[in-house]
Amino acid sequence: MLQGQKISRQSQVTVGSVPSDQVRAESTERYALSAQEKKHPTAALLTVPVTAALALGIHLFVAKNEPPNESRTYTIVLGSFFAGAIVAAVMQRWWPALQTRMRRFRPLFTVGVLLLCVWEVITSGFRMLPLPYFPSPAGVVQSMINDRGLLFDSTWHSLVLLLSGYLLGVVAGLVTGVCIGWSGPARYWGMPLLKVVGPIPATAWIPLAMVISPSALISAAGLIALAVWFPVTMLTASGISNTRASYLDVARTLGANARYLVFRIAIPAALPSIFVGLFMGLGASFLTLVVAESVGVKSGLGWYVSWAQGWAEYGKVYAALVIMAVFFSTIMTLLFKLRDRVLVWQKGMIRW
Amino acid sequence: MVASSLQLRDVGKSFPAPDQPLTRQPVLETISISLEAGELVSLVGPSGCGKSTLLRLIAGLDFPDSGELLVDEEPISGPSAERGLVFQDPNLFPWLTVRRNIEAGLAARGVLQQKRSEVKEFMRLVGLEAFADAYPHHLSGGMAQRVALARALINHPKVLLLDEPLGALDAFTRMRMQDEVLRLWQNRRTTMLLVTHDIDEAIYMSDRIIILTQRPGTIEQIIPIALDRPRDRSSSDFLSLRSEILELLHFAGNRTSEVTA
């Protein structure tokens, strides 16, 4: 449960189907001009472009230590960021939505770019970290561009494997969770099994999965599904069995049959808890995906990382990690959006 | 006929004692009540005397240990849409909008398609058309309770059981809601059984008041209220009835501990 609360704290303000004025007002207030910004509005506006210029300067200064093609690519990346920052700073005067957004992300962008500077200084600049294990940001960007075909292919394979395993696990978890949460006999027999088998990390089944499954891909999907199944079942069952008895009583006096009680009362009432299970399951599925791809499956980002490591191409390793971060956080964000939409009735009831 | 008669014969009910699960504590003993179709009767009694238990038995959510409960001479075998129940807590389904909460009774019986037109009528009846698409936690207590009433009424129950439905409301809202419930009752002529802590409410609303004793609850007295409607809360007849009932409940002359909240 704790983990679930943490997750919901992380969620951002989303518009969803709630009156967007309200949300906009709230975020405008939250990202209102600070006292310093009011004193020097132009200075505040220029924070990001100036930082980008600084990064560009540092890069050009240390560029002699880097292979020319890497250096050129990274110059283009930083240059476009710089240009984008300038354009945004100018445009925001006529575009209030952009202004709010800029105000909100300005500190994050600034610190992010500064971190890139630090990285470049300690790698290409002073050579403080051993190569090939710690390439410069320019090297990582170059690896990403050089190997884009294989990286794209790996991401696609990871996506297919992840989604098939995740969806399988969610469906199975919802079915068993509802049964265990609703029916006495199912709880009696299902709960001990769940308590004993559930906590085993799905990756611990890899040896067994390799023996019994015809293909590594199918066994990997099965393992991901297993990893997802446990938290989804657990939290669905607890959500269902914690349905307020008075909701069920009211529904029965309204003429509800068992089907209505399960699907229209117990499941909606359990949805907040079910979503906690879905988030926990998603985390478990990322872990299992990467492990399964590193040991058995011959495709995907997990495979790519260990393959690149085998060739000591650490630029590619980091490139794959960056893509993994974007890939996983995008999926996580999509699940947040889905939750915000489905649980819109909770808005205002609990702290989001 | 839209209303049912209700007979309770020697109904008794006990529950396991909380500290000793093997012994049972009687909650209700030998309750015999008969309600005519279309009658509005209040149940008044001290806390824990089994008023709510009695309503749950009539609703079919619980079963008696002894005695029998009959609706139109038929024994009660379980919950039914013909016997609506409204609790003190409105218990609106928080994941449904006001409209969908009101529709719930039709949806549960699978007749929503045929009777969708009635939803609007019931929203108008309780004056909540403007809030059709609001979620329950945006509503005030009085509004939420009106939705709960509409939700119970949309099934046209022949018996409406009200378990302190206005108990959580402030004094002004409560008096207004009393008139609303009376208006609904006069329009629909449902048989109503109202549990309340509020003597004024009982006198103002009901045809008869049933006074229960301390736990285990038995019937202490049944008082018919012969006043004409609409009733005047400050008339001398009203006030003398009030002091008569307070005396019965042993509160006379001690105004600080009136049961009227």
XYZ file of C-alpha atoms in Angstrom:
613
model
C 0.000 0.000 0.000
C 2.825 2.328 0.908
C 4.280 1.962 -2.507
C 0.922 2.798 -4.007
C 0.672 6.010 -2.058
C 4.116 6.954 -3.153
C 3.094 6.377 -6.708
C 0.044 8.556 -6.420
C 2.080 11.364 -4.925
C 4.352 11.289 -7.940
C 1.505 11.696 -10.338
C 1.270 15.037 -12.011
C -1.616 17.367 -12.412
C -3.475 16.105 -15.423
C -6.379 17.619 -17.175
C -8.321 14.469 -18.082
C -12.036 15.133 -18.202
C -12.019 17.512 -15.248
C -12.791 21.156 -15.908
C -9.442 22.264 -17.245
C -9.839 25.832 -16.025
C -9.584 24.570 -12.509
C -6.399 22.671 -13.233
C -4.933 25.550 -15.158
C -5.702 27.980 -12.361
C -4.090 25.626 -9.900
C -0.908 25.171 -11.908
C -0.651 28.879 -12.715
C -0.810 29.553 -9.028
C 1.724 26.910 -8.210
C 4.188 28.152 -10.817
C 3.554 31.832 -10.303
C 6.400 34.287 -10.580
C 8.721 34.187 -7.608
C 9.868 37.476 -6.075
C 13.193 37.305 -7.879
C 11.571 36.574 -11.188
C 9.401 39.630 -10.754
C 12.450 41.776 -10.107
C 14.344 40.506 -13.160
C 11.787 39.106 -15.598
C 14.170 39.086 -18.535
C 16.903 37.381 -16.546
C 14.492 34.640 -15.499
C 13.405 34.248 -19.100
C 16.971 33.744 -20.241
C 17.994 31.106 -17.678
C 17.562 28.152 -19.999
C 19.090 29.734 -23.140
C 22.076 30.955 -21.120
C 22.627 27.520 -19.605
C 22.372 25.964 -23.058
C 24.934 28.466 -24.353
C 27.206 27.576 -21.453
C 26.903 23.874 -22.309
C 27.656 24.640 -25.935
C 30.722 26.674 -24.906
C 32.072 23.927 -22.664
C 31.490 21.394 -25.383
C 33.345 23.394 -28.034
C 36.179 23.943 -25.560
C 36.676 20.242 -24.811
C 35.820 19.102 -28.341
C 39.479 18.647 -29.269
C 39.488 15.633 -26.922
C 36.619 13.985 -28.768
C 36.439 12.265 -32.167
C 35.253 14.871 -34.708
C 32.051 13.127 -35.786
C 30.871 12.661 -32.182
C 31.636 16.264 -31.473
C 29.708 17.476 -34.479
C 26.587 15.490 -33.616
C 26.573 16.720 -30.049
C 27.118 20.297 -31.235
C 24.017 19.943 -33.353
C 22.028 18.531 -30.421
C 23.075 21.309 -28.050
C 22.670 23.914 -30.772
C 19.089 22.849 -31.481
C 18.329 22.880 -27.781
C 19.762 26.376 -27.543
C 17.722 27.545 -30.521
C 14.594 25.919 -29.093
C 15.154 27.644 -25.754
C 15.520 31.031 -27.464
C 12.386 30.488 -29.543
C 10.424 29.393 -26.469
C 11.623 32.404 -24.469
C 10.428 34.733 -27.212
C 7.208 32.890 -28.011
C 5.962 32.670 -24.426
C 5.044 36.349 -24.458
C 2.168 35.538 -26.846
C 1.438 32.006 -25.710
C 0.251 31.766 -22.078
C 0.146 27.953 -22.014
C 3.794 27.833 -23.055
C 4.611 30.423 -20.428
C 3.101 28.319 -17.630
C 4.870 25.260 -18.939
C 8.206 27.071 -19.237
C 7.907 28.444 -15.752
C 7.254 24.978 -14.456
C 10.091 23.249 -16.308
C 12.707 26.011 -16.248
C 14.512 24.822 -13.079
C 14.431 21.201 -14.271
C 15.853 22.062 -17.715
C 18.509 24.290 -16.227
C 19.740 21.679 -13.769
C 19.523 18.956 -16.423
C 21.725 20.887 -18.832
C 24.156 21.739 -16.037
C 24.464 18.041 -15.213
C 25.295 17.350 -18.860
C 28.055 19.988 -18.566
C 29.460 18.315 -15.470
C 29.392 14.964 -17.218
C 31.209 16.299 -20.223
C 33.813 18.111 -18.118
C 34.754 15.040 -16.085
C 34.816 12.715 -19.110
C 36.087 14.535 -22.202
C 37.392 17.525 -20.270
C 39.627 16.135 -17.557
C 39.503 12.431 -18.430
C 38.792 11.671 -14.792
C 36.876 8.467 -15.566
C 38.364 5.430 -17.326
C 37.397 4.678 -20.920
C 35.669 2.798 -22.446
C 33.404 2.448 -19.418
C 32.461 6.109 -19.131
C 32.018 7.773 -22.502
C 31.149 11.455 -22.828
C 27.574 12.564 -23.555
C 28.694 13.195 -27.110
C 29.764 9.554 -27.389
C 26.414 8.320 -26.103
C 24.479 10.507 -28.519
C 26.663 9.317 -31.382
C 26.156 5.640 -30.443
C 22.434 6.219 -30.319
C 22.457 7.678 -33.819
C 24.852 5.134 -35.292
C 22.904 2.169 -33.982
C 19.412 3.611 -34.352
C 18.121 0.755 -36.510
C 19.011 -1.955 -34.027
C 17.915 0.183 -31.084
C 14.534 0.810 -32.674
C 14.162 -2.874 -33.432
C 15.103 -3.787 -29.846
C 12.659 -1.274 -28.412
C 9.898 -2.673 -30.592
C 10.606 -6.250 -29.506
C 10.707 -5.176 -25.857
C 7.399 -3.372 -26.270
C 5.671 -6.374 -27.805
C 7.035 -8.746 -25.175
C 6.259 -6.379 -22.317
C 2.710 -5.679 -23.405
C 1.840 -9.299 -24.122
C 3.192 -10.417 -20.747
C 1.697 -7.493 -18.870
C -1.760 -7.782 -20.376
C -1.806 -11.535 -19.822
C -0.806 -11.019 -16.193
C -3.362 -8.254 -15.652
C -6.230 -10.291 -17.075
C -5.256 -13.356 -15.038
C -4.711 -11.248 -11.930
C -8.076 -9.515 -12.242
C -9.901 -12.815 -12.661
C -8.206 -14.543 -9.730
C -8.316 -11.393 -7.615
C -12.056 -10.936 -8.082
C -12.688 -14.631 -7.352
C -10.536 -14.614 -4.207
C -11.961 -11.309 -3.028
C -15.576 -12.234 -3.599
C -16.069 -15.932 -2.956
C -15.380 -17.672 0.339
C -14.205 -21.010 -1.068
C -11.972 -19.305 -3.649
C -10.438 -17.282 -0.821
C -9.907 -20.378 1.340
C -8.031 -22.267 -1.387
C -6.581 -19.381 -3.348
C -5.150 -17.263 -0.549
C -2.619 -19.830 0.798
C -1.437 -20.538 -2.734
C -1.108 -16.824 -3.378
C 0.753 -16.243 -0.128
C 3.214 -19.072 -0.724
C 3.820 -18.843 -4.468
C 3.261 -15.125 -4.989
C 6.280 -13.671 -3.178
C 8.754 -15.794 -5.195
C 10.322 -13.330 -7.666
C 9.273 -14.291 -11.162
C 12.916 -14.381 -12.261
C 13.534 -17.265 -9.864
C 11.385 -19.412 -12.163
C 13.755 -18.896 -15.108
C 15.403 -22.343 -14.838
C 12.017 -24.051 -14.797
C 10.700 -21.843 -17.587
C 13.676 -22.763 -19.777
C 12.965 -26.463 -19.304
C 9.225 -26.532 -19.899
C 8.673 -23.861 -22.504
C 9.069 -24.415 -26.250
C 10.465 -20.939 -26.899
C 12.343 -18.349 -24.907
C 9.882 -15.695 -26.016
C 6.850 -17.562 -24.694
C 8.529 -18.361 -21.414
C 9.587 -14.724 -21.023
C 6.007 -13.554 -21.619
C 4.847 -16.138 -19.084
C 7.355 -14.925 -16.500
C 6.345 -11.302 -16.973
C 2.717 -12.328 -16.633
C 3.549 -14.183 -13.425
C 5.371 -11.150 -12.040
C 2.352 -8.957 -12.793
C -0.213 -11.505 -11.683
C 0.809 -11.546 -8.026
C 0.430 -7.847 -7.103
C -2.654 -7.438 -9.290
C -4.344 -10.450 -7.683
C -3.380 -9.402 -4.184
C -4.624 -5.837 -4.490
C -7.720 -6.729 -6.488
C -8.696 -9.310 -3.878
C -8.122 -6.887 -1.037
C -10.024 -4.130 -2.828
C -12.982 -6.403 -3.519
C -13.171 -7.803 -0.013
C -12.928 -4.311 1.467
C -15.973 -3.074 -0.451
C -18.159 -1.199 1.996
C -20.904 -3.548 3.117
C -23.427 -0.726 2.992
C -22.863 -0.236 -0.775
C -23.729 -3.891 -1.253
C -26.738 -3.602 1.071
C -28.056 -0.577 -0.809
C -27.576 -2.319 -4.138
C -29.417 -5.395 -2.924
C -32.391 -3.319 -1.800
C -32.340 -1.740 -5.264
C -32.876 -5.186 -6.757
C -29.284 -6.050 -7.731
C -28.383 -9.641 -8.564
C -24.976 -11.200 -7.846
C -23.636 -10.205 -11.248
C -24.505 -6.561 -10.652
C -23.007 -6.672 -7.165
C -19.686 -7.974 -8.494
C -19.329 -5.980 -11.697
C -21.096 -2.734 -10.845
C -20.429 -2.385 -7.121
C -17.474 -4.428 -5.895
C -15.171 -3.904 -8.886
C -15.703 -0.124 -9.166
C -15.293 0.177 -5.399
C -12.035 -1.804 -5.656
C -10.618 0.213 -8.570
C -8.354 2.484 -6.490
C -6.759 -0.589 -4.973
C -6.655 -2.373 -8.340
C -4.689 0.521 -9.805
C -2.098 0.244 -7.039
C -1.739 -3.388 -8.106
C -1.431 -2.374 -11.762
C 1.391 0.060 -10.909
C 3.246 -2.466 -8.786
C 2.781 -5.054 -11.513
C 4.151 -2.657 -14.113
C 7.317 -2.145 -12.076
C 7.716 -5.898 -11.662
C 7.163 -6.397 -15.392
C 9.995 -3.977 -16.312
C 12.378 -5.856 -14.062
C 11.361 -9.255 -15.358
C 11.489 -8.088 -18.976
C 15.068 -6.876 -18.708
C 16.264 -9.947 -16.832
C 14.508 -12.318 -19.236
C 16.006 -10.513 -22.232
C 19.472 -10.595 -20.718
C 19.457 -14.342 -20.056
C 17.306 -16.065 -22.637
C 15.517 -13.942 -25.184
C 17.664 -12.932 -28.147
C 16.074 -9.553 -28.764
C 14.935 -6.437 -26.953
C 16.640 -3.680 -25.001
C 17.783 -6.002 -22.190
C 19.501 -8.206 -24.775
C 20.972 -5.146 -26.482
C 22.540 -3.905 -23.238
C 24.288 -7.188 -22.499
C 25.295 -7.613 -26.150
C 26.812 -4.121 -26.298
C 28.563 -4.760 -23.005
C 30.049 -7.928 -24.463
C 31.700 -5.813 -27.169
C 32.729 -3.207 -24.570
C 30.677 -0.604 -26.429
C 29.619 1.321 -23.387
C 28.288 4.221 -25.420
C 25.661 1.820 -26.735
C 24.961 0.516 -23.241
C 24.162 4.025 -22.045
C 22.231 4.791 -25.204
C 20.041 1.751 -24.514
C 19.618 2.800 -20.890
C 18.466 6.256 -21.961
C 15.953 4.705 -24.349
C 14.812 2.290 -21.640
C 14.241 5.206 -19.277
C 12.147 7.063 -21.848
C 10.308 3.888 -22.865
C 9.425 2.749 -19.353
C 8.500 6.169 -18.046
C 6.255 6.737 -21.071
C 4.384 3.534 -20.299
C 4.169 4.506 -16.635
C 2.803 7.922 -17.631
C 0.200 6.298 -19.855
C -0.955 4.183 -16.933
C -1.187 7.339 -14.813
C -3.319 8.959 -17.504
C -5.569 5.927 -17.606
C -5.928 6.010 -13.831
C -6.722 9.721 -13.840
C -9.439 9.055 -16.365
C -10.944 5.993 -14.702
C -10.716 7.334 -11.147
C -11.797 10.851 -12.019
C -14.536 10.495 -9.406
C -11.843 10.515 -6.703
C -10.646 13.950 -7.679
C -11.175 16.265 -4.734
C -11.771 13.329 -2.411
C -8.152 12.364 -1.894
C -4.832 14.077 -2.417
C -3.627 13.282 -5.921
C -52.126 -0.190 -5.356
C -48.617 1.200 -4.950
C -48.258 0.393 -1.271
C -47.980 -2.832 0.679
C -49.144 -3.778 4.107
C -46.558 -5.076 6.528
C -46.968 -7.543 9.378
C -44.383 -8.501 11.955
C -45.344 -11.336 14.281
C -43.305 -12.036 17.403
C -40.071 -11.175 15.656
C -36.890 -11.833 17.673
C -33.275 -11.410 16.718
C -30.006 -11.934 18.550
C -26.364 -11.406 17.650
C -23.169 -13.010 18.958
C -21.818 -10.998 21.878
C -18.706 -9.092 20.783
C -16.513 -10.341 23.634
C -17.931 -13.866 23.950
C -18.637 -15.195 20.480
C -20.371 -18.309 21.768
C -23.177 -16.540 23.609
C -25.824 -14.564 21.826
C -27.275 -11.267 22.929
C -30.926 -10.686 22.140
C -31.460 -7.419 20.291
C -35.159 -7.627 19.526
C -37.804 -9.632 21.338
C -41.395 -10.427 20.416
C -41.948 -7.474 18.157
C -45.412 -7.481 16.620
C -46.324 -4.585 14.399
C -48.862 -4.211 11.669
C -48.639 -1.412 9.121
C -51.490 -0.694 6.777
C -50.756 0.036 3.170
C -49.823 3.684 2.743
C -49.233 4.329 6.423
C -46.313 6.391 7.731
C -45.069 5.040 11.043
C -42.105 6.177 13.124
C -39.927 3.987 15.326
C -38.474 5.809 18.308
C -36.320 4.380 21.041
C -33.018 4.628 22.873
C -29.736 3.896 21.088
C -29.018 0.244 20.560
C -32.603 -0.905 20.978
C -32.565 -2.649 17.621
C -34.384 -0.126 15.431
C -31.914 -0.460 12.594
C -31.852 -4.237 12.988
C -35.605 -4.253 12.587
C -35.359 -2.284 9.339
C -32.669 -4.657 8.038
C -34.990 -7.580 8.787
C -37.834 -5.951 6.874
C -35.489 -5.083 4.008
C -34.532 -8.758 3.849
C -30.838 -8.072 4.474
C -30.991 -10.142 7.684
C -33.191 -12.927 8.927
C -34.991 -13.197 12.275
C -34.274 -15.939 14.798
C -37.942 -16.292 15.557
C -41.284 -14.965 14.404
C -42.277 -14.023 10.892
C -42.341 -10.959 8.655
C -44.992 -10.630 5.988
C -45.429 -8.165 3.163
C -48.925 -8.331 1.725
C -49.313 -11.637 3.609
C -46.215 -13.078 1.850
C -43.158 -13.970 3.961
C -40.006 -11.929 3.294
C -37.335 -14.169 1.791
C -34.626 -11.666 0.878
C -33.953 -8.164 -0.386
C -36.246 -6.869 -3.062
C -36.604 -3.707 -5.090
C -40.133 -3.466 -3.675
C -38.714 -2.552 -0.279
C -36.444 0.469 -0.525
C -34.001 1.384 2.240
C -32.376 4.759 2.925
C -29.637 4.997 5.548
C -28.448 7.917 7.640
C -25.303 7.959 5.514
C -26.585 8.479 1.959
C -24.199 5.723 0.777
C -24.160 7.086 -2.751
C -21.846 5.144 -5.022
C -18.916 7.576 -5.252
C -17.838 6.344 -8.699
C -21.190 7.245 -10.285
C -22.523 10.683 -11.095
C -25.778 11.856 -9.530
C -27.690 10.757 -12.616
C -26.136 7.315 -12.625
C -26.694 6.896 -8.908
C -30.372 7.594 -9.421
C -30.436 5.224 -12.374
C -28.774 2.461 -10.357
C -32.044 0.851 -9.300
C -33.235 0.630 -12.894
C -29.864 -0.655 -14.085
C -29.771 -3.266 -11.318
C -33.127 -4.600 -12.414
C -32.137 -4.426 -16.075
C -34.954 -2.060 -17.045
C -32.903 1.089 -17.605
C -33.540 1.155 -21.362
C -37.315 1.065 -20.990
C -37.543 3.491 -18.086
C -34.825 6.019 -18.804
C -37.401 8.773 -19.119
C -38.247 8.420 -15.434
C -34.719 9.369 -14.375
C -35.287 12.956 -15.343
C -38.593 13.033 -13.543
C -36.994 11.826 -10.317
C -34.138 14.294 -10.590
C -36.725 17.035 -10.917
C -38.701 15.595 -8.032
C -35.740 16.060 -5.688
C -34.566 19.253 -7.413
C -31.161 18.045 -8.571
C -31.317 18.437 -12.345
C -28.484 20.953 -12.258
C -26.203 18.423 -10.553
C -26.894 15.489 -12.863
C -23.245 15.081 -13.853
C -21.646 15.920 -10.497
C -19.937 13.253 -8.437
C -21.320 12.598 -4.947
C -18.457 14.134 -2.975
C -19.292 17.515 -4.496
C -22.758 17.434 -2.916
C -23.821 18.819 0.445
C -25.323 16.451 3.006
C -28.883 17.445 2.194
C -28.350 17.117 -1.552
C -26.711 13.720 -1.141
C -29.632 12.517 0.954
C -32.081 13.744 -1.682
C -30.183 11.709 -4.273
C -30.388 8.700 -1.969
C -34.152 9.200 -1.681
C -34.549 9.521 -5.446
C -32.424 6.416 -5.934
C -34.683 4.452 -3.584
C -37.900 5.886 -5.032
C -37.159 5.249 -8.705
C -37.995 1.577 -8.222
C -41.453 2.590 -6.952
C -41.020 0.586 -3.759
C -44.215 -0.473 -2.055
C -42.497 -0.077 1.308
C -39.885 2.588 2.027
C -37.672 2.030 5.050
C -35.900 5.118 6.351
C -33.122 4.601 8.875
C -32.593 8.047 10.426
C -32.300 9.501 6.928
C -32.183 13.076 8.188
C -30.131 12.433 11.307
C -26.897 13.861 9.940
C -28.395 17.092 8.609
C -28.447 20.490 10.263
C -31.715 21.626 11.848
C -32.921 23.845 8.981
C -32.086 21.395 6.218
C -33.733 18.689 8.244
C -37.024 20.555 8.583
C -37.053 21.288 4.876
C -36.284 17.665 4.083
C -39.081 16.513 6.389
C -41.505 18.455 4.222
C -39.958 16.980 1.124
C -40.271 13.433 2.398
C -43.879 14.139 3.364
C -44.571 15.528 -0.076
C -43.056 12.445 -1.700
C -45.083 10.217 0.590
C -48.312 12.084 -0.143
C -47.669 11.885 -3.891
C -46.754 8.232 -3.965
C -48.634 6.849 -0.965
C -45.896 4.355 -0.217
C -45.948 2.589 3.134
C -43.163 4.193 5.152
C -41.364 3.113 8.272
C -39.123 5.826 9.667
C -36.528 5.298 12.353
C -35.655 8.531 14.121
C -34.116 9.952 17.262
C -36.029 13.152 16.877
C -39.387 13.240 18.707
C -40.462 16.388 16.855
C -39.751 14.722 13.549
C -41.760 11.668 14.575
C -44.752 13.748 15.640
C -44.522 16.037 12.638
C -44.421 13.258 10.095
C -46.091 10.058 11.215
C -49.547 8.538 11.520
C -48.367 6.495 14.480
C -45.277 6.415 16.655
C -43.957 3.113 17.954
C -41.793 3.495 21.049
C -39.305 0.727 21.722
C -37.747 -0.144 25.078
C -34.066 -0.495 25.929
C -32.239 -3.488 24.481
C -33.520 -6.084 23.964
C -36.059 -3.955 22.147
C -39.735 -4.661 22.682
C -42.686 -2.411 21.962
C -43.316 -0.062 24.856
C -46.196 1.854 23.391
C -47.860 2.789 20.133
C -49.111 6.361 19.941
C -51.459 7.396 17.127
C -51.005 10.993 15.970
C -54.402 12.354 15.041
C -53.275 15.881 14.079
C -54.321 17.229 10.679
C -51.671 17.815 8.038
C -49.849 20.032 7.395
C -48.929 20.068 11.043
C -47.858 23.090 13.020
C -44.747 22.386 15.071
C -45.711 25.053 17.593
C -49.411 24.293 18.066
C -50.534 23.422 21.574
C -51.695 19.931 20.500
C -48.261 19.273 19.040
C -46.509 20.426 22.180
C -48.722 18.464 24.544
C -48.149 15.292 22.498
C -44.473 16.022 22.664
C -44.382 16.278 26.435
C -46.514 13.159 26.719
C -43.972 11.191 24.689
C -41.026 12.659 26.538
C -42.655 11.576 29.758
C -43.003 8.067 28.395
C -39.314 8.082 27.579
C -38.574 9.348 31.114
C -37.208 12.670 29.949
C -39.991 14.897 31.236
C -38.947 17.829 33.380
C -35.320 17.377 32.476
C -34.953 19.517 29.409
C -31.183 19.369 29.221
C -31.189 15.716 28.237
C -33.917 15.764 25.634
C -33.576 13.144 22.971
C -34.386 15.743 20.391
C -31.039 16.476 18.887
